[in-house]
Amino acid sequence: MAAQKFRKMNDSASLLKLMSWLSPVFPTGGFSYSSGLETAVQSGLVVDADDLRDWLKAALSNGALHNDAVLFAAALRMSNAPKELTKIAEMALALAGSAERYLEMTAQGDAFIKAVINWPDADDVRFPSPCPLCVAAGAAGGASKIDLTIALSAYLHSAITNQAQAAIRLSVTGQNGASNIMAALEPDIIALAEFAAQSDMDDVGSAAMNAEIMSMRHEHLNGRMFRS
């Protein structure tokens, strides 16, 4: 089925939705997951703010967030096509490199769906089950006629913010260091959002092997703070 065509919602309404959906108020459990960062810290791969910036930069350029952005964009375009959404979700889940990554994607996605149905447009979406967060958020954005690049930028910013918050809890950096990293990574977030807005499913692919290994090793980490 062809991607839906729609008139974009006005900027203020879109901004309010994105701020709500991607805020700590939403029960997506971002505070519970580190995407393998906790293991990277304990293994000595990420020990300071410079390491953290490089770790997050890699996630955006050729890691899980690259794939999430491409899948988010595909889901937004196909928000009114349930069969296509299911295929996109299946692709996303097939890319999960560990059991914990799978849990992170689906638990956050399911929690997001339960909350986002309070918005009438999103309530009309036939979300697949299980549904990864990137697919759920993309489909909700499409149903609400939010501009693709803006939605992608907000989603990626939220993902990086969650990682920065995890790093603060892991004592890798303080709040000032985290804010410096957020400022430094803005060009990377914008670049990925603009790339993903023009992408198709052939652009899925990653090469962040250390991140995948750390995610797998986290399953056997003793005394862990996060679920992934």
PDB file of C-alpha atoms in Angstrom:
ATOM      1  CA  MET A   1       0.000   0.000   0.000  1.00  0.00           C
ATOM      2  CA  ALA A   2       1.292   3.483  -0.760  1.00  0.00           C
ATOM      3  CA  ALA A   3       2.269   5.736   2.077  1.00  0.00           C
ATOM      4  CA  GLN A   4      -0.510   7.994   3.235  1.00  0.00           C
ATOM      5  CA  LYS A   5      -0.588  11.614   2.149  1.00  0.00           C
ATOM      6  CA  PHE A   6      -1.745  14.213   4.606  1.00  0.00           C
ATOM      7  CA  ARG A   7      -1.674  17.889   5.492  1.00  0.00           C
ATOM      8  CA  LYS A   8       0.726  18.536   8.340  1.00  0.00           C
ATOM      9  CA  MET A   9      -0.670  19.534  11.702  1.00  0.00           C
ATOM     10  CA  ASN A  10       0.217  23.050  12.840  1.00  0.00           C
ATOM     11  CA  ASP A  11       3.537  23.399  14.620  1.00  0.00           C
ATOM     12  CA  SER A  12       2.195  24.223  18.076  1.00  0.00           C
ATOM     13  CA  ALA A  13      -0.115  21.203  18.230  1.00  0.00           C
ATOM     14  CA  SER A  14       2.654  18.928  16.963  1.00  0.00           C
ATOM     15  CA  LEU A  15       5.113  20.286  19.507  1.00  0.00           C
ATOM     16  CA  LEU A  16       2.716  19.754  22.394  1.00  0.00           C
ATOM     17  CA  LYS A  17       2.065  16.163  21.376  1.00  0.00           C
ATOM     18  CA  LEU A  18       5.751  15.358  21.002  1.00  0.00           C
ATOM     19  CA  MET A  19       6.603  16.998  24.322  1.00  0.00           C
ATOM     20  CA  SER A  20       3.957  14.865  26.037  1.00  0.00           C
ATOM     21  CA  TRP A  21       4.722  11.590  24.279  1.00  0.00           C
ATOM     22  CA  LEU A  22       8.477  11.828  24.783  1.00  0.00           C
ATOM     23  CA  SER A  23       8.468  13.326  28.273  1.00  0.00           C
ATOM     24  CA  PRO A  24       9.289  11.534  31.568  1.00  0.00           C
ATOM     25  CA  VAL A  25       5.544  11.593  32.286  1.00  0.00           C
ATOM     26  CA  PHE A  26       4.959   8.927  29.665  1.00  0.00           C
ATOM     27  CA  PRO A  27       5.303   5.360  31.059  1.00  0.00           C
ATOM     28  CA  THR A  28       7.875   4.229  28.498  1.00  0.00           C
ATOM     29  CA  GLY A  29      10.301   3.206  31.214  1.00  0.00           C
ATOM     30  CA  GLY A  30      13.295   5.044  29.786  1.00  0.00           C
ATOM     31  CA  PHE A  31      14.675   5.355  33.301  1.00  0.00           C
ATOM     32  CA  SER A  32      14.830   1.551  33.553  1.00  0.00           C
ATOM     33  CA  TYR A  33      16.953   0.892  30.474  1.00  0.00           C
ATOM     34  CA  SER A  34      20.516   1.764  29.495  1.00  0.00           C
ATOM     35  CA  SER A  35      20.792  -0.084  26.138  1.00  0.00           C
ATOM     36  CA  GLY A  36      23.997  -1.767  27.278  1.00  0.00           C
ATOM     37  CA  LEU A  37      25.571   1.447  28.580  1.00  0.00           C
ATOM     38  CA  GLU A  38      25.719   0.068  32.130  1.00  0.00           C
ATOM     39  CA  THR A  39      27.870  -2.852  30.957  1.00  0.00           C
ATOM     40  CA  ALA A  40      30.043  -0.512  28.897  1.00  0.00           C
ATOM     41  CA  VAL A  41      30.687   1.537  32.033  1.00  0.00           C
ATOM     42  CA  GLN A  42      31.541  -1.487  34.157  1.00  0.00           C
ATOM     43  CA  SER A  43      33.750  -2.865  31.381  1.00  0.00           C
ATOM     44  CA  GLY A  44      35.722   0.373  31.133  1.00  0.00           C
ATOM     45  CA  LEU A  45      34.594   1.295  27.631  1.00  0.00           C
ATOM     46  CA  VAL A  46      32.802   4.409  28.863  1.00  0.00           C
ATOM     47  CA  VAL A  47      34.535   6.085  31.792  1.00  0.00           C
ATOM     48  CA  ASP A  48      34.037   9.821  31.261  1.00  0.00           C
ATOM     49  CA  ALA A  49      32.068  12.424  29.361  1.00  0.00           C
ATOM     50  CA  ASP A  50      34.266  12.180  26.263  1.00  0.00           C
ATOM     51  CA  ASP A  51      33.705   8.421  26.067  1.00  0.00           C
ATOM     52  CA  LEU A  52      29.981   8.919  26.556  1.00  0.00           C
ATOM     53  CA  ARG A  53      29.812  11.457  23.732  1.00  0.00           C
ATOM     54  CA  ASP A  54      31.615   9.049  21.392  1.00  0.00           C
ATOM     55  CA  TRP A  55      29.367   6.163  22.499  1.00  0.00           C
ATOM     56  CA  LEU A  56      26.206   8.112  21.761  1.00  0.00           C
ATOM     57  CA  LYS A  57      27.603   9.520  18.536  1.00  0.00           C
ATOM     58  CA  ALA A  58      28.242   5.958  17.336  1.00  0.00           C
ATOM     59  CA  ALA A  59      24.689   4.929  18.259  1.00  0.00           C
ATOM     60  CA  LEU A  60      23.381   7.707  16.047  1.00  0.00           C
ATOM     61  CA  SER A  61      25.723   7.201  13.107  1.00  0.00           C
ATOM     62  CA  ASN A  62      25.841   3.406  12.809  1.00  0.00           C
ATOM     63  CA  GLY A  63      24.151   1.857  15.821  1.00  0.00           C
ATOM     64  CA  ALA A  64      20.696   0.996  17.087  1.00  0.00           C
ATOM     65  CA  LEU A  65      19.442   4.576  16.894  1.00  0.00           C
ATOM     66  CA  HIS A  66      20.246   4.688  13.193  1.00  0.00           C
ATOM     67  CA  ASN A  67      17.971   1.699  12.631  1.00  0.00           C
ATOM     68  CA  ASP A  68      15.321   3.062  14.975  1.00  0.00           C
ATOM     69  CA  ALA A  69      15.204   6.282  12.972  1.00  0.00           C
ATOM     70  CA  VAL A  70      14.732   4.465   9.655  1.00  0.00           C
ATOM     71  CA  LEU A  71      12.027   2.243  11.152  1.00  0.00           C
ATOM     72  CA  PHE A  72      10.330   5.204  12.845  1.00  0.00           C
ATOM     73  CA  ALA A  73      10.135   6.983   9.492  1.00  0.00           C
ATOM     74  CA  ALA A  74       8.701   3.910   7.770  1.00  0.00           C
ATOM     75  CA  ALA A  75       6.078   3.494  10.498  1.00  0.00           C
ATOM     76  CA  LEU A  76       5.051   7.154  10.296  1.00  0.00           C
ATOM     77  CA  ARG A  77       4.502   6.862   6.550  1.00  0.00           C
ATOM     78  CA  MET A  78       2.486   3.654   6.935  1.00  0.00           C
ATOM     79  CA  SER A  79       0.484   4.537  10.029  1.00  0.00           C
ATOM     80  CA  ASN A  80      -2.775   3.779   8.174  1.00  0.00           C
ATOM     81  CA  ALA A  81      -1.576   0.442   6.771  1.00  0.00           C
ATOM     82  CA  PRO A  82      -1.755  -2.258   9.479  1.00  0.00           C
ATOM     83  CA  LYS A  83      -0.130  -5.004   7.392  1.00  0.00           C
ATOM     84  CA  GLU A  84       2.810  -2.766   6.532  1.00  0.00           C
ATOM     85  CA  LEU A  85       3.163  -1.702  10.161  1.00  0.00           C
ATOM     86  CA  THR A  86       3.353  -5.354  11.161  1.00  0.00           C
ATOM     87  CA  LYS A  87       6.145  -5.958   8.648  1.00  0.00           C
ATOM     88  CA  ILE A  88       8.060  -2.948   9.947  1.00  0.00           C
ATOM     89  CA  ALA A  89       7.637  -4.135  13.536  1.00  0.00           C
ATOM     90  CA  GLU A  90       8.836  -7.613  12.611  1.00  0.00           C
ATOM     91  CA  MET A  91      11.930  -6.141  10.988  1.00  0.00           C
ATOM     92  CA  ALA A  92      12.636  -4.049  14.076  1.00  0.00           C
ATOM     93  CA  LEU A  93      12.334  -7.048  16.384  1.00  0.00           C
ATOM     94  CA  ALA A  94      14.531  -9.167  14.127  1.00  0.00           C
ATOM     95  CA  LEU A  95      17.268  -6.564  14.612  1.00  0.00           C
ATOM     96  CA  ALA A  96      17.262  -6.982  18.402  1.00  0.00           C
ATOM     97  CA  GLY A  97      20.715  -8.299  19.222  1.00  0.00           C
ATOM     98  CA  SER A  98      19.875  -9.651  22.667  1.00  0.00           C
ATOM     99  CA  ALA A  99      16.951 -10.723  24.828  1.00  0.00           C
ATOM    100  CA  GLU A 100      17.233  -7.526  26.838  1.00  0.00           C
ATOM    101  CA  ARG A 101      17.223  -5.347  23.736  1.00  0.00           C
ATOM    102  CA  TYR A 102      14.061  -7.165  22.620  1.00  0.00           C
ATOM    103  CA  LEU A 103      12.505  -6.568  26.061  1.00  0.00           C
ATOM    104  CA  GLU A 104      13.492  -2.912  25.994  1.00  0.00           C
ATOM    105  CA  MET A 105      11.942  -2.365  22.558  1.00  0.00           C
ATOM    106  CA  THR A 106       8.676  -4.185  23.233  1.00  0.00           C
ATOM    107  CA  ALA A 107       8.079  -3.159  26.860  1.00  0.00           C
ATOM    108  CA  GLN A 108       8.569   0.492  26.000  1.00  0.00           C
ATOM    109  CA  GLY A 109       6.461   0.145  22.879  1.00  0.00           C
ATOM    110  CA  ASP A 110       3.570  -1.489  24.688  1.00  0.00           C
ATOM    111  CA  ALA A 111       3.698   1.108  27.475  1.00  0.00           C
ATOM    112  CA  PHE A 112       3.734   3.906  24.905  1.00  0.00           C
ATOM    113  CA  ILE A 113       0.685   2.509  23.117  1.00  0.00           C
ATOM    114  CA  LYS A 114      -1.320   2.227  26.347  1.00  0.00           C
ATOM    115  CA  ALA A 115      -0.690   5.906  27.043  1.00  0.00           C
ATOM    116  CA  VAL A 116      -0.884   7.384  23.545  1.00  0.00           C
ATOM    117  CA  ILE A 117      -4.400   6.074  22.908  1.00  0.00           C
ATOM    118  CA  ASN A 118      -5.580   8.990  25.058  1.00  0.00           C
ATOM    119  CA  TRP A 119      -5.072  11.039  21.880  1.00  0.00           C
ATOM    120  CA  PRO A 120      -7.980  10.387  19.445  1.00  0.00           C
ATOM    121  CA  ASP A 121      -5.906  10.185  16.257  1.00  0.00           C
ATOM    122  CA  ALA A 122      -3.434   7.721  17.747  1.00  0.00           C
ATOM    123  CA  ASP A 123      -6.293   5.661  19.146  1.00  0.00           C
ATOM    124  CA  ASP A 124      -7.327   4.906  15.551  1.00  0.00           C
ATOM    125  CA  VAL A 125      -4.000   3.203  14.742  1.00  0.00           C
ATOM    126  CA  ARG A 126      -4.023  -0.585  14.564  1.00  0.00           C
ATOM    127  CA  PHE A 127      -0.681  -1.117  16.296  1.00  0.00           C
ATOM    128  CA  PRO A 128       0.964  -4.516  15.786  1.00  0.00           C
ATOM    129  CA  SER A 129       1.630  -6.708  18.811  1.00  0.00           C
ATOM    130  CA  PRO A 130       4.312  -6.839  20.016  1.00  0.00           C
ATOM    131  CA  CYS A 131       5.284  -3.373  18.872  1.00  0.00           C
ATOM    132  CA  PRO A 132       8.739  -1.804  19.324  1.00  0.00           C
ATOM    133  CA  LEU A 133       8.815   1.750  20.614  1.00  0.00           C
ATOM    134  CA  CYS A 134      10.236   3.218  17.399  1.00  0.00           C
ATOM    135  CA  VAL A 135       7.344   1.740  15.406  1.00  0.00           C
ATOM    136  CA  ALA A 136       4.683   2.719  17.930  1.00  0.00           C
ATOM    137  CA  ALA A 137       5.933   6.309  18.174  1.00  0.00           C
ATOM    138  CA  GLY A 138       6.300   6.626  14.408  1.00  0.00           C
ATOM    139  CA  ALA A 139       2.806   5.329  13.734  1.00  0.00           C
ATOM    140  CA  ALA A 140       1.314   7.660  16.347  1.00  0.00           C
ATOM    141  CA  GLY A 141       3.124  10.572  14.729  1.00  0.00           C
ATOM    142  CA  GLY A 142       1.765   9.650  11.321  1.00  0.00           C
ATOM    143  CA  ALA A 143      -1.783   9.333  12.582  1.00  0.00           C
ATOM    144  CA  SER A 144      -1.479  12.762  14.174  1.00  0.00           C
ATOM    145  CA  LYS A 145      -0.073  14.282  10.946  1.00  0.00           C
ATOM    146  CA  ILE A 146       3.187  15.425  12.550  1.00  0.00           C
ATOM    147  CA  ASP A 147       6.005  16.459  10.237  1.00  0.00           C
ATOM    148  CA  LEU A 148       8.383  13.519   9.759  1.00  0.00           C
ATOM    149  CA  THR A 149      11.678  15.341  10.295  1.00  0.00           C
ATOM    150  CA  ILE A 150      10.397  17.140  13.385  1.00  0.00           C
ATOM    151  CA  ALA A 151       9.038  13.906  14.835  1.00  0.00           C
ATOM    152  CA  LEU A 152      12.323  12.116  14.159  1.00  0.00           C
ATOM    153  CA  SER A 153      14.355  14.897  15.761  1.00  0.00           C
ATOM    154  CA  ALA A 154      12.209  14.802  18.889  1.00  0.00           C
ATOM    155  CA  TYR A 155      12.342  11.014  19.106  1.00  0.00           C
ATOM    156  CA  LEU A 156      16.130  10.884  18.746  1.00  0.00           C
ATOM    157  CA  HIS A 157      16.597  13.727  21.214  1.00  0.00           C
ATOM    158  CA  SER A 158      14.499  11.805  23.748  1.00  0.00           C
ATOM    159  CA  ALA A 159      16.557   8.632  23.205  1.00  0.00           C
ATOM    160  CA  ILE A 160      19.835  10.495  23.721  1.00  0.00           C
ATOM    161  CA  THR A 161      18.419  12.253  26.784  1.00  0.00           C
ATOM    162  CA  ASN A 162      17.512   8.884  28.334  1.00  0.00           C
ATOM    163  CA  GLN A 163      21.068   7.664  27.760  1.00  0.00           C
ATOM    164  CA  ALA A 164      22.495  10.845  29.267  1.00  0.00           C
ATOM    165  CA  GLN A 165      20.277  10.414  32.330  1.00  0.00           C
ATOM    166  CA  ALA A 166      21.474   6.824  32.672  1.00  0.00           C
ATOM    167  CA  ALA A 167      25.071   8.062  32.489  1.00  0.00           C
ATOM    168  CA  ILE A 168      24.413  10.522  35.324  1.00  0.00           C
ATOM    169  CA  ARG A 169      23.049   7.702  37.480  1.00  0.00           C
ATOM    170  CA  LEU A 170      26.092   5.608  36.597  1.00  0.00           C
ATOM    171  CA  SER A 171      28.375   8.474  37.684  1.00  0.00           C
ATOM    172  CA  VAL A 172      29.978   8.780  34.253  1.00  0.00           C
ATOM    173  CA  THR A 173      29.187  12.477  34.137  1.00  0.00           C
ATOM    174  CA  GLY A 174      27.253  15.116  36.024  1.00  0.00           C
ATOM    175  CA  GLN A 175      24.408  17.268  34.805  1.00  0.00           C
ATOM    176  CA  ASN A 176      26.717  19.919  33.356  1.00  0.00           C
ATOM    177  CA  GLY A 177      28.647  17.285  31.420  1.00  0.00           C
ATOM    178  CA  ALA A 178      25.421  15.748  30.179  1.00  0.00           C
ATOM    179  CA  SER A 179      24.115  19.110  28.994  1.00  0.00           C
ATOM    180  CA  ASN A 180      27.395  19.728  27.145  1.00  0.00           C
ATOM    181  CA  ILE A 181      26.985  16.386  25.385  1.00  0.00           C
ATOM    182  CA  MET A 182      23.378  17.149  24.451  1.00  0.00           C
ATOM    183  CA  ALA A 183      24.514  20.422  22.873  1.00  0.00           C
ATOM    184  CA  ALA A 184      27.403  18.732  21.059  1.00  0.00           C
ATOM    185  CA  LEU A 185      25.182  16.016  19.602  1.00  0.00           C
ATOM    186  CA  GLU A 186      22.497  18.307  18.189  1.00  0.00           C
ATOM    187  CA  PRO A 187      24.092  18.330  14.703  1.00  0.00           C
ATOM    188  CA  ASP A 188      24.256  14.519  14.745  1.00  0.00           C
ATOM    189  CA  ILE A 189      20.597  14.250  15.739  1.00  0.00           C
ATOM    190  CA  ILE A 190      19.543  16.666  13.013  1.00  0.00           C
ATOM    191  CA  ALA A 191      21.690  14.892  10.408  1.00  0.00           C
ATOM    192  CA  LEU A 192      20.187  11.497  11.237  1.00  0.00           C
ATOM    193  CA  ALA A 193      16.646  12.901  11.283  1.00  0.00           C
ATOM    194  CA  GLU A 194      17.140  14.442   7.856  1.00  0.00           C
ATOM    195  CA  PHE A 195      18.688  11.239   6.492  1.00  0.00           C
ATOM    196  CA  ALA A 196      15.954   8.992   7.912  1.00  0.00           C
ATOM    197  CA  ALA A 197      13.226  11.283   6.562  1.00  0.00           C
ATOM    198  CA  GLN A 198      14.456  10.398   3.067  1.00  0.00           C
ATOM    199  CA  SER A 199      15.250   6.744   3.817  1.00  0.00           C
ATOM    200  CA  ASP A 200      13.602   3.456   2.964  1.00  0.00           C
ATOM    201  CA  MET A 201      13.898  -0.012   4.487  1.00  0.00           C
ATOM    202  CA  ASP A 202      17.022  -0.725   2.448  1.00  0.00           C
ATOM    203  CA  ASP A 203      18.815   1.783   4.693  1.00  0.00           C
ATOM    204  CA  VAL A 204      18.467  -0.435   7.761  1.00  0.00           C
ATOM    205  CA  GLY A 205      21.830  -1.667   8.983  1.00  0.00           C
ATOM    206  CA  SER A 206      24.277  -1.098  11.828  1.00  0.00           C
ATOM    207  CA  ALA A 207      27.885  -1.817  12.760  1.00  0.00           C
ATOM    208  CA  ALA A 208      28.115  -0.879  16.447  1.00  0.00           C
ATOM    209  CA  MET A 209      29.415  -4.250  17.570  1.00  0.00           C
ATOM    210  CA  ASN A 210      30.596  -3.145  21.020  1.00  0.00           C
ATOM    211  CA  ALA A 211      27.116  -1.865  21.838  1.00  0.00           C
ATOM    212  CA  GLU A 212      25.568  -5.180  20.813  1.00  0.00           C
ATOM    213  CA  ILE A 213      28.119  -7.145  22.852  1.00  0.00           C
ATOM    214  CA  MET A 214      27.580  -4.945  25.906  1.00  0.00           C
ATOM    215  CA  SER A 215      23.830  -5.456  25.589  1.00  0.00           C
ATOM    216  CA  MET A 216      24.297  -9.236  25.537  1.00  0.00           C
ATOM    217  CA  ARG A 217      26.708  -9.207  28.467  1.00  0.00           C
ATOM    218  CA  HIS A 218      24.331  -7.115  30.537  1.00  0.00           C
ATOM    219  CA  GLU A 219      22.060 -10.139  30.880  1.00  0.00           C
ATOM    220  CA  HIS A 220      24.704 -11.692  33.154  1.00  0.00           C
ATOM    221  CA  LEU A 221      25.773  -8.552  35.009  1.00  0.00           C
ATOM    222  CA  ASN A 222      25.644  -8.788  38.794  1.00  0.00           C
ATOM    223  CA  GLY A 223      24.199  -5.962  40.860  1.00  0.00           C
ATOM    224  CA  ARG A 224      22.861  -4.118  37.870  1.00  0.00           C
ATOM    225  CA  MET A 225      20.946  -0.861  38.099  1.00  0.00           C
ATOM    226  CA  PHE A 226      19.138  -1.051  34.755  1.00  0.00           C
ATOM    227  CA  ARG A 227      17.084  -3.698  32.945  1.00  0.00           C
ATOM    228  CA  SER A 228      19.223  -3.537  29.819  1.00  0.00           C
TER     229      SER A 228
END
